[in-house]
mmCIF file of C-alpha atoms and ligand atoms in Angstrom:
data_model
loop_
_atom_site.group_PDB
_atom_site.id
_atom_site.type_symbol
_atom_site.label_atom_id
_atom_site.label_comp_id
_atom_site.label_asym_id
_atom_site.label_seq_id
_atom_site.Cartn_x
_atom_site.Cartn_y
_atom_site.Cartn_z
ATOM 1 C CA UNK O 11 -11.350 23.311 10.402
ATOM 2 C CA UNK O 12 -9.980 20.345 12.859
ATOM 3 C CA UNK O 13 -11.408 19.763 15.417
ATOM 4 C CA UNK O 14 -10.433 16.084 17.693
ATOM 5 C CA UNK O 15 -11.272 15.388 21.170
ATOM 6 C CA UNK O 16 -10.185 12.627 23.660
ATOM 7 C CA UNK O 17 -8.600 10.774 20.940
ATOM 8 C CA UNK O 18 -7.029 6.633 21.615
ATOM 9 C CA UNK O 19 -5.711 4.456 19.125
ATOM 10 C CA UNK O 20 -3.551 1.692 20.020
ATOM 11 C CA UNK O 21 -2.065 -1.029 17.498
ATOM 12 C CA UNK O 22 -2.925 -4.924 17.793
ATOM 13 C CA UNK O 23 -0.087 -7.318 17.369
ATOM 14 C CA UNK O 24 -1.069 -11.053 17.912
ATOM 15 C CA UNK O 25 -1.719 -10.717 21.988
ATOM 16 C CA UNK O 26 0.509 -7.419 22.503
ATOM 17 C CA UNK O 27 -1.514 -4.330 22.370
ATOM 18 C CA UNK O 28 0.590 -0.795 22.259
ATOM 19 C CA UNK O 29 -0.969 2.102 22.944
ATOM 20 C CA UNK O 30 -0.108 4.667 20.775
ATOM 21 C CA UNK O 31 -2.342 8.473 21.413
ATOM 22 C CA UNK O 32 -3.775 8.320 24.556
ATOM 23 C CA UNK O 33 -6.210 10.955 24.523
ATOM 24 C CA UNK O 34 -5.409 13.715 22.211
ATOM 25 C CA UNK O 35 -7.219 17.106 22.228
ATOM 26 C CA UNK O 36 -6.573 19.671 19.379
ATOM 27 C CA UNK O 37 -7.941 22.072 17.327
ATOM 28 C CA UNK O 38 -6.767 23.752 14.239
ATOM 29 C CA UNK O 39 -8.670 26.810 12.574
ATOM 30 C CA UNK O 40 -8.975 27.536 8.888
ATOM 31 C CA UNK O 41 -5.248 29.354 7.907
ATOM 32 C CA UNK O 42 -3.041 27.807 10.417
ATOM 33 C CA UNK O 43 0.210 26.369 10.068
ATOM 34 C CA UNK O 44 0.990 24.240 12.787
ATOM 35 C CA UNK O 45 4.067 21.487 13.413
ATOM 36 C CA UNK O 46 3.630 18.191 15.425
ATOM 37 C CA UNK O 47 6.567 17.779 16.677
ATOM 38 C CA UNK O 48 7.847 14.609 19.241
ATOM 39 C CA UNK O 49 10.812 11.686 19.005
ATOM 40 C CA UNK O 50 10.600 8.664 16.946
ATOM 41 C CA UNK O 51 7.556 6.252 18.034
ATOM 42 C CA UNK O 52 5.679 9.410 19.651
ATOM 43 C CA UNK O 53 2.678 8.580 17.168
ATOM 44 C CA UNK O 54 3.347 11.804 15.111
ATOM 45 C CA UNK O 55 2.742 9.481 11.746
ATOM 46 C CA UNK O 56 -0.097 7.516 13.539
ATOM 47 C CA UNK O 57 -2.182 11.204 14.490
ATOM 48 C CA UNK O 58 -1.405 12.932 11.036
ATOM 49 C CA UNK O 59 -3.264 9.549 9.448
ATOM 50 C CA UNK O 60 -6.385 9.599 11.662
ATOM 51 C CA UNK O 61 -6.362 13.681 10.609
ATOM 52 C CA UNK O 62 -5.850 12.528 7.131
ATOM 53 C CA UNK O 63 -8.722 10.039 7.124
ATOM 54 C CA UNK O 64 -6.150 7.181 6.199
ATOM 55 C CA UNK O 65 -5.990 5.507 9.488
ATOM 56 C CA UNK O 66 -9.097 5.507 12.062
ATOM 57 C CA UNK O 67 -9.472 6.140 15.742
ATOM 58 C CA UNK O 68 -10.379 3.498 18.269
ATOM 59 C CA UNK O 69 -11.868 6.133 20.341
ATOM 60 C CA UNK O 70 -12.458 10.222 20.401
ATOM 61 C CA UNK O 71 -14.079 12.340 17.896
ATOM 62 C CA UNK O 72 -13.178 13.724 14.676
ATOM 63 C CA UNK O 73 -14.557 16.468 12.663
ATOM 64 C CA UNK O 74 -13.271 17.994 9.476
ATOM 65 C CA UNK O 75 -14.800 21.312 8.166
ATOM 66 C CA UNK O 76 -18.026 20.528 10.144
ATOM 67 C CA UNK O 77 -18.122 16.738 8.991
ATOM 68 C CA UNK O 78 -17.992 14.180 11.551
ATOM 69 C CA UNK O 79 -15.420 11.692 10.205
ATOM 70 C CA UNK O 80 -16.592 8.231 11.543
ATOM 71 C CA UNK O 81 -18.087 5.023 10.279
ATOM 72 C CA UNK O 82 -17.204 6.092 7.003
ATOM 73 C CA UNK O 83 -17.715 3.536 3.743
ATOM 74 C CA UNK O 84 -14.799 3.539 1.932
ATOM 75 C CA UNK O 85 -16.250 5.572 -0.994
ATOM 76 C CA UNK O 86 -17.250 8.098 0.943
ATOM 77 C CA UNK O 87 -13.940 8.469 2.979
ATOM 78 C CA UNK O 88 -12.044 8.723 -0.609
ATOM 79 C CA UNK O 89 -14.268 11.861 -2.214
ATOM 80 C CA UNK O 90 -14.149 13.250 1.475
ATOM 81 C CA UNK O 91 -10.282 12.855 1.802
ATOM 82 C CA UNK O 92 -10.007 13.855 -1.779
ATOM 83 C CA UNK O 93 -12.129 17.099 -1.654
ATOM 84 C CA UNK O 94 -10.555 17.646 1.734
ATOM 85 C CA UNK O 95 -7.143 17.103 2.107
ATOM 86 C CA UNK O 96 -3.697 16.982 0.241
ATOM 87 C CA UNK O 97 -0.745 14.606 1.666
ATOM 88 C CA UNK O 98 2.920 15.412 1.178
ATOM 89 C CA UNK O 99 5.092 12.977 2.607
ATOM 90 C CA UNK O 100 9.130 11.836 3.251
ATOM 91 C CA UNK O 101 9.768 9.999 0.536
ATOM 92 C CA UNK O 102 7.206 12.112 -2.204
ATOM 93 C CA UNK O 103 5.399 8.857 -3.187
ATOM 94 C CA UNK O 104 5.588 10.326 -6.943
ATOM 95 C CA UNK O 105 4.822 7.479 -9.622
ATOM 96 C CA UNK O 106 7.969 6.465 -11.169
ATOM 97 C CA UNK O 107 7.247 5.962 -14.438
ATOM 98 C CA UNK O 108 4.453 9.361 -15.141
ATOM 99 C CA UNK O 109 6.606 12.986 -15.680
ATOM 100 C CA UNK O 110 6.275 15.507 -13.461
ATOM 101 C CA UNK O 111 2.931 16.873 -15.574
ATOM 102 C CA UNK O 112 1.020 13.830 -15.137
ATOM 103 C CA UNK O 113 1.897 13.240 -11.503
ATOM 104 C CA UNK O 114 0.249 16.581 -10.658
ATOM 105 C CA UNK O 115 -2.555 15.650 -12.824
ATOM 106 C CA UNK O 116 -3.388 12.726 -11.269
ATOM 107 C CA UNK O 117 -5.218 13.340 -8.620
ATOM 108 C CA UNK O 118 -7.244 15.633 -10.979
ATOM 109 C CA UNK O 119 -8.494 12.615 -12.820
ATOM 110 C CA UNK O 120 -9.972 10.823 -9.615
ATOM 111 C CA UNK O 121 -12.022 14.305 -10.136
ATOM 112 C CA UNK O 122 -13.781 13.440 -13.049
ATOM 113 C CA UNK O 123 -11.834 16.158 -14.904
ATOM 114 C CA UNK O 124 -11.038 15.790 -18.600
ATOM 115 C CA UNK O 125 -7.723 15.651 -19.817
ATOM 116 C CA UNK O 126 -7.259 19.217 -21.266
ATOM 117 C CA UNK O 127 -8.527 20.815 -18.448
ATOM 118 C CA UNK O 128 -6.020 17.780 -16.362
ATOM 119 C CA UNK O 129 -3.072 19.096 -18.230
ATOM 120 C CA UNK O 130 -3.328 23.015 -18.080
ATOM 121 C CA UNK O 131 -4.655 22.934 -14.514
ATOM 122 C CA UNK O 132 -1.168 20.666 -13.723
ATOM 123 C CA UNK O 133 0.871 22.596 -15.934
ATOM 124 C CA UNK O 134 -0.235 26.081 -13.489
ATOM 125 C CA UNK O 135 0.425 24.574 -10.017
ATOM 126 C CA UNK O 136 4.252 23.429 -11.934
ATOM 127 C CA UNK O 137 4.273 26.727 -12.807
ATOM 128 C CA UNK O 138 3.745 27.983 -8.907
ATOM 129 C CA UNK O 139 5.879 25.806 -7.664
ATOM 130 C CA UNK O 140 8.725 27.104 -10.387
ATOM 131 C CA UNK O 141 8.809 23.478 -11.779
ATOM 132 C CA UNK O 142 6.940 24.398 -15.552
ATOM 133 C CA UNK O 143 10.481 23.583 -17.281
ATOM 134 C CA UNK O 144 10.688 19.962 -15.462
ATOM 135 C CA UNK O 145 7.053 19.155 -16.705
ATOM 136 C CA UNK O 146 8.238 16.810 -18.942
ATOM 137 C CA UNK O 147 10.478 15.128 -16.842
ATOM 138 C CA UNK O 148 10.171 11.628 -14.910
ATOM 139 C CA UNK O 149 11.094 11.765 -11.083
ATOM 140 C CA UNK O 150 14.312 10.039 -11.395
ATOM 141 C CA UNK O 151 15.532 13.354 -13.213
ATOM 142 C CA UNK O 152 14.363 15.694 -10.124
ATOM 143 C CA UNK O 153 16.341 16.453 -7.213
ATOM 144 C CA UNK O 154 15.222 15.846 -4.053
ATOM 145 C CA UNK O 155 13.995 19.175 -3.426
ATOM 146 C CA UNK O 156 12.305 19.140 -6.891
ATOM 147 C CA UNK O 157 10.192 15.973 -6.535
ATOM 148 C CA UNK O 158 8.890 17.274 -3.344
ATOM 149 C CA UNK O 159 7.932 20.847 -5.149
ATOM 150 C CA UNK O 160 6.350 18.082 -7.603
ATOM 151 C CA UNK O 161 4.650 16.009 -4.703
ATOM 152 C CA UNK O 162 3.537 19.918 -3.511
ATOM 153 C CA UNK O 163 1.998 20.611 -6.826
ATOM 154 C CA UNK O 164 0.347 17.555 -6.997
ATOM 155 C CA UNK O 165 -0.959 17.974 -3.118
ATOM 156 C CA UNK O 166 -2.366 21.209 -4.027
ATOM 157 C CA UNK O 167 -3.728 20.266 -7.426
ATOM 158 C CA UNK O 168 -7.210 18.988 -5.976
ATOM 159 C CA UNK O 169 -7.487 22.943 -4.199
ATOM 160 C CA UNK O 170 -7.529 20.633 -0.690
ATOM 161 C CA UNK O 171 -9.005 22.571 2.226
ATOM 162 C CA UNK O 172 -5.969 21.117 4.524
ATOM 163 C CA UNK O 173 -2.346 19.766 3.741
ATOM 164 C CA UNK O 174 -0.682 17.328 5.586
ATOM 165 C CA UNK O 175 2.972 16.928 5.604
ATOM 166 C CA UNK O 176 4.925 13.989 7.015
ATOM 167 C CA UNK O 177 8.357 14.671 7.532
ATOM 168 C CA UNK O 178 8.496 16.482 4.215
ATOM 169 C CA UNK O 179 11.834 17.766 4.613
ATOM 170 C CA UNK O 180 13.361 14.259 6.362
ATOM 171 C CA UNK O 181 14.659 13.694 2.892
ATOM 172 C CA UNK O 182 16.771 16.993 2.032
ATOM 173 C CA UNK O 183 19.678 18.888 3.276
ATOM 174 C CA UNK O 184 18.995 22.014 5.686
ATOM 175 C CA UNK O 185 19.499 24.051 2.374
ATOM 176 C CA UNK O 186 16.545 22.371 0.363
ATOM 177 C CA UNK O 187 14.635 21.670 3.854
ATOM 178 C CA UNK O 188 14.493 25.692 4.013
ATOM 179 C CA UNK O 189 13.469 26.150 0.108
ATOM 180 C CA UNK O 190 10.699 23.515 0.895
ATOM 181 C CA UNK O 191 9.660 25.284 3.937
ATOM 182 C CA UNK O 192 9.809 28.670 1.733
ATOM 183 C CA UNK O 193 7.138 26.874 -0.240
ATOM 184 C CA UNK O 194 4.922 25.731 2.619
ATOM 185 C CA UNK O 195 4.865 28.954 3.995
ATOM 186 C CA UNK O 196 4.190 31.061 0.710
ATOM 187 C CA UNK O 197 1.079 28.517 0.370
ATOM 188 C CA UNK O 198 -0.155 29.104 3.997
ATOM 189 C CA UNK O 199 0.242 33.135 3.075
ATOM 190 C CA UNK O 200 -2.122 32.769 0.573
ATOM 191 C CA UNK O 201 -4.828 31.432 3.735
ATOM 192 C CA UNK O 202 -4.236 27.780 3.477
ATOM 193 C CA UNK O 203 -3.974 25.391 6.049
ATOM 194 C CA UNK O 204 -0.868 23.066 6.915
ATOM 195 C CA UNK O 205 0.254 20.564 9.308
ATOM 196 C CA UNK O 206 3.575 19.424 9.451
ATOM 197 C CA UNK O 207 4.704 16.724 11.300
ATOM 198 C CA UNK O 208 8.284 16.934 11.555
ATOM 199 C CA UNK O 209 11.235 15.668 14.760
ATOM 200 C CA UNK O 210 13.459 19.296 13.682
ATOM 201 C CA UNK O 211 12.890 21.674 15.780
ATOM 202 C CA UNK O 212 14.613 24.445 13.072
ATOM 203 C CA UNK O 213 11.618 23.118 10.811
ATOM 204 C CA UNK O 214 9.155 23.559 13.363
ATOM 205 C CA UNK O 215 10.039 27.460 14.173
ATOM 206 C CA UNK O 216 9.219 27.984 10.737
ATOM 207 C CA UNK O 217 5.491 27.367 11.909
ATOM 208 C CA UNK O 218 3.445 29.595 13.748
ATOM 209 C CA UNK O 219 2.182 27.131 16.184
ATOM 210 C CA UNK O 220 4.286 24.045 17.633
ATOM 211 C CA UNK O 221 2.574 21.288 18.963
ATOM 212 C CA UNK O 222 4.853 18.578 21.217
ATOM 213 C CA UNK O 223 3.743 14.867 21.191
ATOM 214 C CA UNK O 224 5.281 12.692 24.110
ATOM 215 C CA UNK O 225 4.275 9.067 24.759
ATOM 216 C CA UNK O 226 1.187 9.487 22.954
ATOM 217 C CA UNK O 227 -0.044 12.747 24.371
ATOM 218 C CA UNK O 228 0.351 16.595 23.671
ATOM 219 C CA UNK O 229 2.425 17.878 26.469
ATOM 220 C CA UNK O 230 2.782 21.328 24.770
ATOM 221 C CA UNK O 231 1.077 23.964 22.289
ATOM 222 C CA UNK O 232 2.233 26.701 21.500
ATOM 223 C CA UNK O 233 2.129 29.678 19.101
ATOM 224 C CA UNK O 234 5.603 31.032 18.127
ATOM 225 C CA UNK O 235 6.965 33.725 16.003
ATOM 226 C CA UNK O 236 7.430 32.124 12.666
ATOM 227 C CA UNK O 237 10.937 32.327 11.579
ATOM 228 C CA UNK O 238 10.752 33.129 7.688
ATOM 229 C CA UNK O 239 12.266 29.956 5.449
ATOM 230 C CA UNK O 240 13.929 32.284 2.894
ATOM 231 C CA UNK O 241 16.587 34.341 5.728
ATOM 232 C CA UNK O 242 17.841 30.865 6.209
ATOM 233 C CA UNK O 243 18.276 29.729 2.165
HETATM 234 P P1 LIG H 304 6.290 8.691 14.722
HETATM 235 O O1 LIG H 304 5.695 9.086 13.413
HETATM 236 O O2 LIG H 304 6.156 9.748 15.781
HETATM 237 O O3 LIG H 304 7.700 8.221 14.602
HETATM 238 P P2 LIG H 304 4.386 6.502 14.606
HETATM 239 O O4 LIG H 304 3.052 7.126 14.726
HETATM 240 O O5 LIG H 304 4.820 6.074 13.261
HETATM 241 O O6 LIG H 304 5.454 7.439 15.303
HETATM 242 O O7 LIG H 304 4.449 5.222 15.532
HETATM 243 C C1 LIG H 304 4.099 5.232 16.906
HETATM 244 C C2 LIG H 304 4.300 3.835 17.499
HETATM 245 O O8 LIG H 304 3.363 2.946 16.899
HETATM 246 C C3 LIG H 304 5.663 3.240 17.219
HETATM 247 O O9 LIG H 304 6.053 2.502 18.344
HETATM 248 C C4 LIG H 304 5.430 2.340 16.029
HETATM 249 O O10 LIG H 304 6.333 1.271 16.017
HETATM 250 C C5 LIG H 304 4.010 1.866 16.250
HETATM 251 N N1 LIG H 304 3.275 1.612 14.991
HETATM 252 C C6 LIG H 304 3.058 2.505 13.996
HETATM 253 N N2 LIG H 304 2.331 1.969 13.013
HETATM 254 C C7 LIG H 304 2.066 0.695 13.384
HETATM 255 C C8 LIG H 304 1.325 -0.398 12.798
HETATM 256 N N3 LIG H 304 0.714 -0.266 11.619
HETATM 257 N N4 LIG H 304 1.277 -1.563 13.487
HETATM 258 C C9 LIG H 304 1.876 -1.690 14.668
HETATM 259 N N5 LIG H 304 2.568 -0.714 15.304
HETATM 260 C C10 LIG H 304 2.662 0.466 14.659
HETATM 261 MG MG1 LIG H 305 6.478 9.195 11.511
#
């Protein structure tokens, strides 16, 4: 599904140049559900970009279901990233002023799709993420741990081939964090796959395979025994 090889992308300030993944080989197979894992500054944000076709490399290879991701115009990145990938992040990046309903249907307009079809499709992935009461409500109204069921509905209402998680449980208390993670893992049951980048290591066990950043490379990768969300909630 992911497939990156001797991967470099270093940052540009004025004369200063930081290097931030210095050669980064992974791969990821259709229905895993792997953590990146590493401190603060590691480039954990900076890799799950380049995956998520948000950022680009300055060097390395990058292929996505058997699509070479490079050189991309930007129209062609956006139906790519949009038939490809779903983003869940930190701070849910929900619009403030649409309900939960329309926030989910969102990205299902950039797909062309009409506005009853919009609505009941949104209204379903509410529904599986045990939100279909809150429809009607704006963000502001949602808990933390609802908005990011909201920003999961919404992530999976395009039917992405990959999700990518940034910190999504930096936000919540360990309670929350597990129902979240309960989520995540119910969706990767069902064969999809997730990457979640994430500096708590309690988080990460809840993965099946743990991947360590340090100083911009991958010093380990390993598959664990996932520890099920809901024996922690
Ligand atoms: P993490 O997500 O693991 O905390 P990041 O990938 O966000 O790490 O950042 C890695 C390093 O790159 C940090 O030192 C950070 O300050 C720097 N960095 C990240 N984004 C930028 C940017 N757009 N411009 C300059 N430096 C950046
Ligand atoms: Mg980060």
């Amino acid at each position: 599904m992911i497939e990156i090889r001797d991967l470099h992308k270093s940052y540009r300030m004025g004369s200063n140049s930081l290097h931030v993944l210095k050669g980064i080989n992974f791969s990821v197979a259709e229905g895993e559900l792997v953590s990146i894992m590493g401190s603060s500054g590691s480039g954990k944000s900076t890799l799950l970009n380049i995956l998520g076709m948000l950022d680009e490399a300055d060097l390395g290879s990058y292929t996505l279901d058997g699509v070479p991701i490079k050189n991309l115009n930007e129209k062609i990145a956006a139906r790519y990233r949009n038939k490809f990938l779903g983003f869940i992040f930190q701070s849910f990046n929900l619009i403030s002023y649409k309900n939960a309903l329309d926030n989910v249907a969102l990205p299902l307009y950039y797909q062309g799709i009409k506005r009853g079809e919009r609505i009941e499709k949104a209204m379903a992935y509410l529904e599986k993420v045990g939100l279909a009461d809150w429809a009607g409500h704006l963000p502001n109204e949602l808990s933390g741990g609802q908005k990011q069921r909201v920003a999961i509905a919404r992530a999976l209402a395009s039917d992405p081939k990959v999700l990518l998680a940034d910190e999504p449980t930096g936000a919540l208390d360990s309670k929350t964090s597990y129902e979240v993670m309960n989520l995540i893992q119910e969706i990767n049951d069902e064969g999809r796959t997730i990457l979640v980048v994430t500096h708590e290591p309690d988080i990460a066990a809840m993965t099946k395979r743990i991947v360590n950043l340090k100083d911009g490379k991958i010093i380990q990768d390993t598959k664990v025994n996932q520890v099920r969300a809901l024996e922690n909630v």
